[in-house]
PDB file of N, CA and C in Angstrom:
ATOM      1  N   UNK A 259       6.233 -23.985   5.690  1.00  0.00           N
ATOM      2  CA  UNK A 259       7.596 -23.950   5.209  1.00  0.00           C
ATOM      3  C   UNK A 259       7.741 -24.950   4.061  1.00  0.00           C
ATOM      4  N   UNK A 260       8.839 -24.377   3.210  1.00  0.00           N
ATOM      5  CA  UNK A 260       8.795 -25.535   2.053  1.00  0.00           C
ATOM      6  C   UNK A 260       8.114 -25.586   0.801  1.00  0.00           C
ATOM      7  N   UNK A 261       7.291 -24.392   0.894  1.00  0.00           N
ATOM      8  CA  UNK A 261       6.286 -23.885  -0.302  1.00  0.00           C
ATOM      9  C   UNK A 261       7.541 -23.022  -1.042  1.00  0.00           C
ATOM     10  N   UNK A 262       7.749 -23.652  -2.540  1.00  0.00           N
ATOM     11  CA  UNK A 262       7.612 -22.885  -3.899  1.00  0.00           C
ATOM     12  C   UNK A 262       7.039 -21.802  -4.406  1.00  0.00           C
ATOM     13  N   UNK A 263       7.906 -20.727  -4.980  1.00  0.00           N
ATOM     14  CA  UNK A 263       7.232 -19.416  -5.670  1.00  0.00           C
ATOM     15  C   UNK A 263       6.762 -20.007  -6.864  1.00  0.00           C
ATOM     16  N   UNK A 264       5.540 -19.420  -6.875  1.00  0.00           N
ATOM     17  CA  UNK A 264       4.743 -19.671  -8.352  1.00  0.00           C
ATOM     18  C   UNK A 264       4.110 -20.809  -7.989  1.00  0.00           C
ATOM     19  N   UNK A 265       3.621 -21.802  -7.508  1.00  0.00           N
ATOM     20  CA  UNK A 265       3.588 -22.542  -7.473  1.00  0.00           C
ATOM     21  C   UNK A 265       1.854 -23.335  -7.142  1.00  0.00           C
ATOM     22  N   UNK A 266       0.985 -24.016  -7.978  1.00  0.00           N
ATOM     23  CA  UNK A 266       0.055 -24.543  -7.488  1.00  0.00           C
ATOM     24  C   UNK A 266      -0.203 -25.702  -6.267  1.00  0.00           C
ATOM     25  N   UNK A 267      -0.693 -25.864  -5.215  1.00  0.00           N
ATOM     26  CA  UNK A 267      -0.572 -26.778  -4.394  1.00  0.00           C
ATOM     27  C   UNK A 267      -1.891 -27.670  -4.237  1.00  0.00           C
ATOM     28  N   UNK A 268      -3.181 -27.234  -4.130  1.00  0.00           N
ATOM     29  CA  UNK A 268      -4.367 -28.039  -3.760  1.00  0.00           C
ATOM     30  C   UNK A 268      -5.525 -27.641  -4.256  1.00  0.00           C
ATOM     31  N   UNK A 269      -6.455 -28.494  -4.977  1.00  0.00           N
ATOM     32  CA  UNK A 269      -7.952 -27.477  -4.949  1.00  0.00           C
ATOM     33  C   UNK A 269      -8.492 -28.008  -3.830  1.00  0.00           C
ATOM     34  N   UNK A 270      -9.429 -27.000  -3.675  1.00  0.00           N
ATOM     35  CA  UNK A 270     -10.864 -27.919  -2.819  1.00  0.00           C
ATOM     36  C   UNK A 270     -11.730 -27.091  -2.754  1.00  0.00           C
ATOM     37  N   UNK A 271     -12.716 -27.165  -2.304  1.00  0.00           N
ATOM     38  CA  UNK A 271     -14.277 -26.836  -1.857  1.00  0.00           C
ATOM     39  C   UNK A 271     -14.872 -27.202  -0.387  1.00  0.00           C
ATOM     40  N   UNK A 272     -15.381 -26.121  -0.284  1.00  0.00           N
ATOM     41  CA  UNK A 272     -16.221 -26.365   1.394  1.00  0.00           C
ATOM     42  C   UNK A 272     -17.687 -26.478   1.381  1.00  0.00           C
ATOM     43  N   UNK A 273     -18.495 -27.205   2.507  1.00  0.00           N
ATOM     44  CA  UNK A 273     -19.606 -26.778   2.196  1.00  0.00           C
ATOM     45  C   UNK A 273     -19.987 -26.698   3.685  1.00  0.00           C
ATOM     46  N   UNK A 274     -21.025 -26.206   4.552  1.00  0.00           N
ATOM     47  CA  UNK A 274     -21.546 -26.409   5.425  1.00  0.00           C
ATOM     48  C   UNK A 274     -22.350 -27.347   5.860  1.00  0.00           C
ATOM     49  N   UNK A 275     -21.998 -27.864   6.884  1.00  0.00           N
ATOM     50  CA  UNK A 275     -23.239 -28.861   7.738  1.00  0.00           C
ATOM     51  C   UNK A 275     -23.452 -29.171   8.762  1.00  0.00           C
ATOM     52  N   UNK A 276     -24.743 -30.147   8.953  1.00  0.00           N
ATOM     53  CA  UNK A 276     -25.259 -29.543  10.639  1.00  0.00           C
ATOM     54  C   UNK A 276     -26.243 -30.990  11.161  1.00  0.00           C
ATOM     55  N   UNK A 277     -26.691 -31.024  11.971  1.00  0.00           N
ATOM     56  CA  UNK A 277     -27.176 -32.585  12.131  1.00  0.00           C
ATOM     57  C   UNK A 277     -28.416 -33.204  11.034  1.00  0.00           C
ATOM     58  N   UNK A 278     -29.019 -31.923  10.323  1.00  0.00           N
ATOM     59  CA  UNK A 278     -29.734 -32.169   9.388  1.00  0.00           C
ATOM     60  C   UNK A 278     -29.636 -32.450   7.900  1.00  0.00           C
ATOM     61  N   UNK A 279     -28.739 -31.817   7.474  1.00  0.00           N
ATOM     62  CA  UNK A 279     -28.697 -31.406   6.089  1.00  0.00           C
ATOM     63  C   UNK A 279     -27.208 -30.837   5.993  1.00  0.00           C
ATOM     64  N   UNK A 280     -26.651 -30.919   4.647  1.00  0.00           N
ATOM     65  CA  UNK A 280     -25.796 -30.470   4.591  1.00  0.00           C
ATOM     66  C   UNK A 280     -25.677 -29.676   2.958  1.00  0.00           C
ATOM     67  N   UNK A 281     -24.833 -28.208   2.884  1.00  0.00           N
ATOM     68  CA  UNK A 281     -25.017 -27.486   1.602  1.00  0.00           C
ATOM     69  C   UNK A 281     -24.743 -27.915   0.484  1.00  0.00           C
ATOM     70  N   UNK A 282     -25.112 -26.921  -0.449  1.00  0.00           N
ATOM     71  CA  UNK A 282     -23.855 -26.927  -1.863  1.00  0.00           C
ATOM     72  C   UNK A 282     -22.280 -26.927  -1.517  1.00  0.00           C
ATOM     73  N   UNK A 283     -21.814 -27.497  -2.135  1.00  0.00           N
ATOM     74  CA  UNK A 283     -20.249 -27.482  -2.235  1.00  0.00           C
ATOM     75  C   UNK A 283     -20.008 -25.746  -2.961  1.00  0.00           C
ATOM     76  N   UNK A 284     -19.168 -24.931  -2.240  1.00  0.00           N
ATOM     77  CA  UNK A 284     -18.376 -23.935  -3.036  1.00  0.00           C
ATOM     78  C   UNK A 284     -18.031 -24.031  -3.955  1.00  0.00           C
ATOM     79  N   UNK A 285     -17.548 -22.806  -4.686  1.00  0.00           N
ATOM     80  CA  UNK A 285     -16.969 -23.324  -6.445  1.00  0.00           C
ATOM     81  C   UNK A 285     -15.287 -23.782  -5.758  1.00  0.00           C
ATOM     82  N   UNK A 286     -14.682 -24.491  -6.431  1.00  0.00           N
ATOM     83  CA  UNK A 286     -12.951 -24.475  -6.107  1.00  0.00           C
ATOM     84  C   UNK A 286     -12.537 -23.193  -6.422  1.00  0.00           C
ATOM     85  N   UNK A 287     -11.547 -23.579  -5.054  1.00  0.00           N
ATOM     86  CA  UNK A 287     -10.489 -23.048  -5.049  1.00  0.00           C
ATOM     87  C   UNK A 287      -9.010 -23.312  -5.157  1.00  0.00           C
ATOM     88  N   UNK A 288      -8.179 -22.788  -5.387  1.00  0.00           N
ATOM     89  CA  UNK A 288      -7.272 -23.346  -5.766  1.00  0.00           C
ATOM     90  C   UNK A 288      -6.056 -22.700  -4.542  1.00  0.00           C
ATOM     91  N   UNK A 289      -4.817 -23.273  -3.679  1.00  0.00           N
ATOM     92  CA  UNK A 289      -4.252 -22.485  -2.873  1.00  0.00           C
ATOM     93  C   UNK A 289      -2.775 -22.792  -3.968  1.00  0.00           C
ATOM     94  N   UNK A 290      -2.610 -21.761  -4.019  1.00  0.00           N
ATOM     95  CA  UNK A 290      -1.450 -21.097  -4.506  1.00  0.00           C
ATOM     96  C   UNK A 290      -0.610 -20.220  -4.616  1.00  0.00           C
ATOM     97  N   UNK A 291       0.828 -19.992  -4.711  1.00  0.00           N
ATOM     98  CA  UNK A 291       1.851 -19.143  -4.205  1.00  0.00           C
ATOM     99  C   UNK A 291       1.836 -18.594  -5.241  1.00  0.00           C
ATOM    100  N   UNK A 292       1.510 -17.642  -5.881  1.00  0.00           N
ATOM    101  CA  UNK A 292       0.964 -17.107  -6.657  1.00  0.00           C
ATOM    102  C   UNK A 292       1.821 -15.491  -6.796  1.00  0.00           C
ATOM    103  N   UNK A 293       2.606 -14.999  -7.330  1.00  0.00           N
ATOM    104  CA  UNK A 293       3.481 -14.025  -8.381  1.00  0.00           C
ATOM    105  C   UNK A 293       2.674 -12.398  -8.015  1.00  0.00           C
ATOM    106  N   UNK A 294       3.205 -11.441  -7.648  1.00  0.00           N
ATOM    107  CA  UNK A 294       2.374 -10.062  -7.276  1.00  0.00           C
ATOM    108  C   UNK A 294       2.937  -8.775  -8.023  1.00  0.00           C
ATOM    109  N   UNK A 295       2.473  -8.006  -8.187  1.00  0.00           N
ATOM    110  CA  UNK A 295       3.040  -6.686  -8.441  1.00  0.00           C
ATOM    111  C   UNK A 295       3.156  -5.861  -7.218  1.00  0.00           C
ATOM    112  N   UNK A 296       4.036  -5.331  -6.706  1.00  0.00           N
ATOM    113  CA  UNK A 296       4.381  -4.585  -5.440  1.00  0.00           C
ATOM    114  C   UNK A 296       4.358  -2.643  -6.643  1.00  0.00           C
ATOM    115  N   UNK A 297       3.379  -2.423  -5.962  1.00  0.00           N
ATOM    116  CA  UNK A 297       3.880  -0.685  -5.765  1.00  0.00           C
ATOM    117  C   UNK A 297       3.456   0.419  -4.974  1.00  0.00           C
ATOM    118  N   UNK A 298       4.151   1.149  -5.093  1.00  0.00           N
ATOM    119  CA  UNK A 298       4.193   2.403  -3.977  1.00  0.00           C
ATOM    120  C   UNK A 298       3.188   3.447  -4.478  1.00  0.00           C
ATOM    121  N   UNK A 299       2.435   4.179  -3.773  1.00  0.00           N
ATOM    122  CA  UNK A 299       1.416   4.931  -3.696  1.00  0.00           C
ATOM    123  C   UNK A 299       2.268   6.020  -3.517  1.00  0.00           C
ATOM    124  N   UNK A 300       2.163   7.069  -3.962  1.00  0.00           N
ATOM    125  CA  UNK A 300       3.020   8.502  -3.761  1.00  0.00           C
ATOM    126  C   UNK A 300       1.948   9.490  -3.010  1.00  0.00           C
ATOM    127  N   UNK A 301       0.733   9.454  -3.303  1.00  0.00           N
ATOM    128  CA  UNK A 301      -0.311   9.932  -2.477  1.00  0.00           C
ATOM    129  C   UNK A 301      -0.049   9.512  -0.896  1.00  0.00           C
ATOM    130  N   UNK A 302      -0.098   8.387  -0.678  1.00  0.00           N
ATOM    131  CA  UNK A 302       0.007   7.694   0.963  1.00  0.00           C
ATOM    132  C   UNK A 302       0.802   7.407   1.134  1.00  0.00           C
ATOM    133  N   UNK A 303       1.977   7.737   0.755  1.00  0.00           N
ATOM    134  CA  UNK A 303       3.266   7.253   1.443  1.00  0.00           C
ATOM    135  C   UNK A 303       3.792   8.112   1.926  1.00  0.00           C
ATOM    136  N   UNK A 304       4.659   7.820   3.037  1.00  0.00           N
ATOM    137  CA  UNK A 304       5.493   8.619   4.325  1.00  0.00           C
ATOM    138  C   UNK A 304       6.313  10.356   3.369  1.00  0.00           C
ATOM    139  N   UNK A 305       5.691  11.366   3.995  1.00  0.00           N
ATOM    140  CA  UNK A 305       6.288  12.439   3.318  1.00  0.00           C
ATOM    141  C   UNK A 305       7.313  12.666   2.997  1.00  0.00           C
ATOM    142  N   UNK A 306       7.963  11.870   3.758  1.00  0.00           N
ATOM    143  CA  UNK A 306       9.696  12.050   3.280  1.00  0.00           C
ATOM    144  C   UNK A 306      10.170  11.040   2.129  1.00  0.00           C
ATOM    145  N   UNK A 307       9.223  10.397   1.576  1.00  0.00           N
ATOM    146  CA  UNK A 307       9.584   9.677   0.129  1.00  0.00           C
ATOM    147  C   UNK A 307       8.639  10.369  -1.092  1.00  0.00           C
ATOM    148  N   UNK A 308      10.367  10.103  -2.137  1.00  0.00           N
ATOM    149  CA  UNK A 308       9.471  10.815  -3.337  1.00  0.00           C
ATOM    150  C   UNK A 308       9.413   9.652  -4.504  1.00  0.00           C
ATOM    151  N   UNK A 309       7.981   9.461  -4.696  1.00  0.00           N
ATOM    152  CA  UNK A 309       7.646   8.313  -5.607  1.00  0.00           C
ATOM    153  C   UNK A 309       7.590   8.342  -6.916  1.00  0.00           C
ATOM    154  N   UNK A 310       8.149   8.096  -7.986  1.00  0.00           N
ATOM    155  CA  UNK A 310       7.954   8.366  -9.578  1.00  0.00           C
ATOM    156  C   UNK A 310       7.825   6.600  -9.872  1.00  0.00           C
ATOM    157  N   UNK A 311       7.131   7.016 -11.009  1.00  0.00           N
ATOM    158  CA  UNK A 311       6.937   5.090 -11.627  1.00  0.00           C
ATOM    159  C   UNK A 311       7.653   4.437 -11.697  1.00  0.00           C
ATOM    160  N   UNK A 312       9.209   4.112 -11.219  1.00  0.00           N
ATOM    161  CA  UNK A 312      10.437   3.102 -11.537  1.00  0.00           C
ATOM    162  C   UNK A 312      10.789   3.359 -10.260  1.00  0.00           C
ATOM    163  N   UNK A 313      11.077   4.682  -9.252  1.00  0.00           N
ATOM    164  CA  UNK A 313      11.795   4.487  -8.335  1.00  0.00           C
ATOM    165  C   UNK A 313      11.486   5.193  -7.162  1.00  0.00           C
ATOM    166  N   UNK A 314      11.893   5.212  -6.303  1.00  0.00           N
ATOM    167  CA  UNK A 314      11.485   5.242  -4.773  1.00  0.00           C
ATOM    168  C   UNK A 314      12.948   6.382  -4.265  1.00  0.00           C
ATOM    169  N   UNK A 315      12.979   7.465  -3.806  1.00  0.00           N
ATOM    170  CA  UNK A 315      14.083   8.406  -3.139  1.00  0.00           C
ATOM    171  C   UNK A 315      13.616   8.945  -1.575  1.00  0.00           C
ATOM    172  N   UNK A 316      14.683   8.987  -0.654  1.00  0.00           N
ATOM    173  CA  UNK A 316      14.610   9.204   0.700  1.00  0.00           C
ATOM    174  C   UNK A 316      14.550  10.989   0.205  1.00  0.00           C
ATOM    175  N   UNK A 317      13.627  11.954   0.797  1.00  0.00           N
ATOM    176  CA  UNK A 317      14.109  13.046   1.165  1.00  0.00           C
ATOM    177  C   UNK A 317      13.954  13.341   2.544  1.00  0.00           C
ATOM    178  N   UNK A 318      15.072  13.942   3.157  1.00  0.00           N
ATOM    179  CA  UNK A 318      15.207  13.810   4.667  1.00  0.00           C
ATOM    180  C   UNK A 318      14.417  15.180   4.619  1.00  0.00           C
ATOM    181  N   UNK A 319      13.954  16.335   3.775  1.00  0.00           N
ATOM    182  CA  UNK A 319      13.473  17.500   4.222  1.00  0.00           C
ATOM    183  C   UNK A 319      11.931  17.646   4.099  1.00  0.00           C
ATOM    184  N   UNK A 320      11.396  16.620   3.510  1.00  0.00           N
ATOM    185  CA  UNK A 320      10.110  16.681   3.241  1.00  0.00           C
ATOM    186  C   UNK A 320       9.696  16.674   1.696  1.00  0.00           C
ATOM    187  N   UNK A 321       9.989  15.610   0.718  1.00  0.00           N
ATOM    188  CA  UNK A 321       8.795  15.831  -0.533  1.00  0.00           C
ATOM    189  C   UNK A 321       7.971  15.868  -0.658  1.00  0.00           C
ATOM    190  N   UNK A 322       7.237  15.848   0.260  1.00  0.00           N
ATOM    191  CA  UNK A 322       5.747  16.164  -0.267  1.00  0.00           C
ATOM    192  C   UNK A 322       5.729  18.103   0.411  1.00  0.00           C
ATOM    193  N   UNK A 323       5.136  18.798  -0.316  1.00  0.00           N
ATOM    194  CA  UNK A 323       4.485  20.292   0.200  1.00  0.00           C
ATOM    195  C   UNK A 323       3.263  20.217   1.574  1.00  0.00           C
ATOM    196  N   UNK A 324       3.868  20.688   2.291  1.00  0.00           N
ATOM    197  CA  UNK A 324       2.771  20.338   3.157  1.00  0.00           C
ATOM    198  C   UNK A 324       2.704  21.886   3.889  1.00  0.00           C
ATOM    199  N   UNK A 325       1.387  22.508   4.156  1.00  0.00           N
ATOM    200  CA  UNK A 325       1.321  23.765   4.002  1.00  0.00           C
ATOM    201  C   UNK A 325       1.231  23.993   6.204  1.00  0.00           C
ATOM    202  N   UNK A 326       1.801  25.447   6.014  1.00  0.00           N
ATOM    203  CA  UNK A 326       1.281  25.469   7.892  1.00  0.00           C
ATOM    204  C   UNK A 326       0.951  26.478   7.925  1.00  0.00           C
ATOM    205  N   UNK A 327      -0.089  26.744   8.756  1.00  0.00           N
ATOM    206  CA  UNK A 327      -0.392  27.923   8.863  1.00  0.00           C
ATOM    207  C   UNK A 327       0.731  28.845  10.166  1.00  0.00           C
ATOM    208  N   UNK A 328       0.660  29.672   9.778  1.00  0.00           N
ATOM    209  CA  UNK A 328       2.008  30.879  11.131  1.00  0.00           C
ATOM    210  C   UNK A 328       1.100  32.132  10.725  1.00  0.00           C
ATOM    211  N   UNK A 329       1.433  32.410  12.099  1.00  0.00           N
ATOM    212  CA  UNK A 329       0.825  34.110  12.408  1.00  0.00           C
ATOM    213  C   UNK A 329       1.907  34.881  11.777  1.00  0.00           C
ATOM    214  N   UNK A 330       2.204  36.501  11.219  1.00  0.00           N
ATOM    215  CA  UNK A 330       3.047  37.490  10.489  1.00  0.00           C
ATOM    216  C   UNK A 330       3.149  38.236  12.288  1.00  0.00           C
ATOM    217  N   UNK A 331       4.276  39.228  12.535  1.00  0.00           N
ATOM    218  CA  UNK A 331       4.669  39.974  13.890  1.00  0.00           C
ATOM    219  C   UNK A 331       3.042  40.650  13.952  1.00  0.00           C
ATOM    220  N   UNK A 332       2.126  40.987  12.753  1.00  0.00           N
ATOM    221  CA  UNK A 332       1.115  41.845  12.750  1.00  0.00           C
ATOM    222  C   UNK A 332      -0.520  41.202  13.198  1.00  0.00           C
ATOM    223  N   UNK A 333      -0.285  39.757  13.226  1.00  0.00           N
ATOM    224  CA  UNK A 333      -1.381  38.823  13.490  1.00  0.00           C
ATOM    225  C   UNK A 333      -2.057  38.409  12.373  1.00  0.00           C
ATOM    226  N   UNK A 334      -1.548  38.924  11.218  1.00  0.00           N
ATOM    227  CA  UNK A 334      -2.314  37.894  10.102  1.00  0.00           C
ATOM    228  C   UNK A 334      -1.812  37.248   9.654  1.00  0.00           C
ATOM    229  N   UNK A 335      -2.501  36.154   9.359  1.00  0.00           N
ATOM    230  CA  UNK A 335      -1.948  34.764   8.672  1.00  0.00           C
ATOM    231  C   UNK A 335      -1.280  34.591   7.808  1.00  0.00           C
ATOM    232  N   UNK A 336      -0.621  33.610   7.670  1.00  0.00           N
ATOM    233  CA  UNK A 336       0.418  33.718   6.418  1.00  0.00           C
ATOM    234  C   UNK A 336       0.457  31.870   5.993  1.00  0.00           C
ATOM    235  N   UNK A 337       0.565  31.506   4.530  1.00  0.00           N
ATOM    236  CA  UNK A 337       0.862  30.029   4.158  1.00  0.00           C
ATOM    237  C   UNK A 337       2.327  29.770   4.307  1.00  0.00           C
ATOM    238  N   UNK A 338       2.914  28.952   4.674  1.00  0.00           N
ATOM    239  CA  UNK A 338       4.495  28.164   4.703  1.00  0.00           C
ATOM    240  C   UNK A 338       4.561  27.367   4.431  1.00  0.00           C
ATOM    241  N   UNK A 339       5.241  26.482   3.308  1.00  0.00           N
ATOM    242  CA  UNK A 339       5.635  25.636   3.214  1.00  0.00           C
ATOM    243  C   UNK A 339       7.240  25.288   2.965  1.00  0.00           C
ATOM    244  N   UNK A 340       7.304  23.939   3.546  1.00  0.00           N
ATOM    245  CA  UNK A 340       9.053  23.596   3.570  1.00  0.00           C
ATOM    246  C   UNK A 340       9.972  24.085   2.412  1.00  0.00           C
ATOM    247  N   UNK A 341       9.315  24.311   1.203  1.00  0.00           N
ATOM    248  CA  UNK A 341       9.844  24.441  -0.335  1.00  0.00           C
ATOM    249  C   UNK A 341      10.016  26.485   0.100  1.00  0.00           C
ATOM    250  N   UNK A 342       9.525  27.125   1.072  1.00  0.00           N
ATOM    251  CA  UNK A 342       9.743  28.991   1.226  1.00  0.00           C
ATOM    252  C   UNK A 342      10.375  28.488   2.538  1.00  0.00           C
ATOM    253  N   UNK A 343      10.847  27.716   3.494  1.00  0.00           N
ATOM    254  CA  UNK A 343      10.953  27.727   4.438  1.00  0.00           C
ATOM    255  C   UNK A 343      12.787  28.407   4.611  1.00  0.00           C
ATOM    256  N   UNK A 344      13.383  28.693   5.533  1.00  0.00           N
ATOM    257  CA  UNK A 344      14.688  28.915   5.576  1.00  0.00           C
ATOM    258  C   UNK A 344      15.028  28.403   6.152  1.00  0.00           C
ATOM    259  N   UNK A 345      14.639  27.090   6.484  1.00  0.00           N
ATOM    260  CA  UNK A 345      15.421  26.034   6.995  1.00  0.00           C
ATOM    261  C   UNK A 345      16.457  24.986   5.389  1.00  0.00           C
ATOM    262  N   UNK A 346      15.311  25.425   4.556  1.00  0.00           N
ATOM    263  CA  UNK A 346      16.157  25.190   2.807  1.00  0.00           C
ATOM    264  C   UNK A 346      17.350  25.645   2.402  1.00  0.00           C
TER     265      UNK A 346
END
């Protein structure tokens, strides 16, 4: 608690050791609160969001196409998706 955004706090380096010998020192590191880019994946994100490069939208019916297979009254197959569905 009490850590600053942006903010540098400590370097240091580790090394291993043991009753014999002890290593190289690591290169530094530095621990810092450090500034991110957050974004949304439109590939992996929850089907009911539709992702474009600036903004993020709820669709309660499904944006993404997602295909099902259904039998026809005759037994052959048929593709459906929510976008032919008559629940639209």
């Amino acid at each position: 608690a009490g850590l600053r955004f942006d903010m540098r706090y400590m370097n240091f380096r580790v090394r291993a050791c043991n009753k014999a010998v002890a290593g190289d020192f690591s290169e530094p590191v530095t621990l810092e609160t450090r500034a991110f880019t957050f974004r949304l994946d439109a590939s992996t994100c929850h089907q009911n969001l539709r992702v474009e490069e600036l903004s993020v939208e709820w669709d309660a019916t499904g944006g993404k196409v997602q295909e099902v297979k259904a039998r026809d009254k005759d037994g052959k197959g048929r593709t459906a998706s929510p976008a032919n569905s008559p629940a639209r």
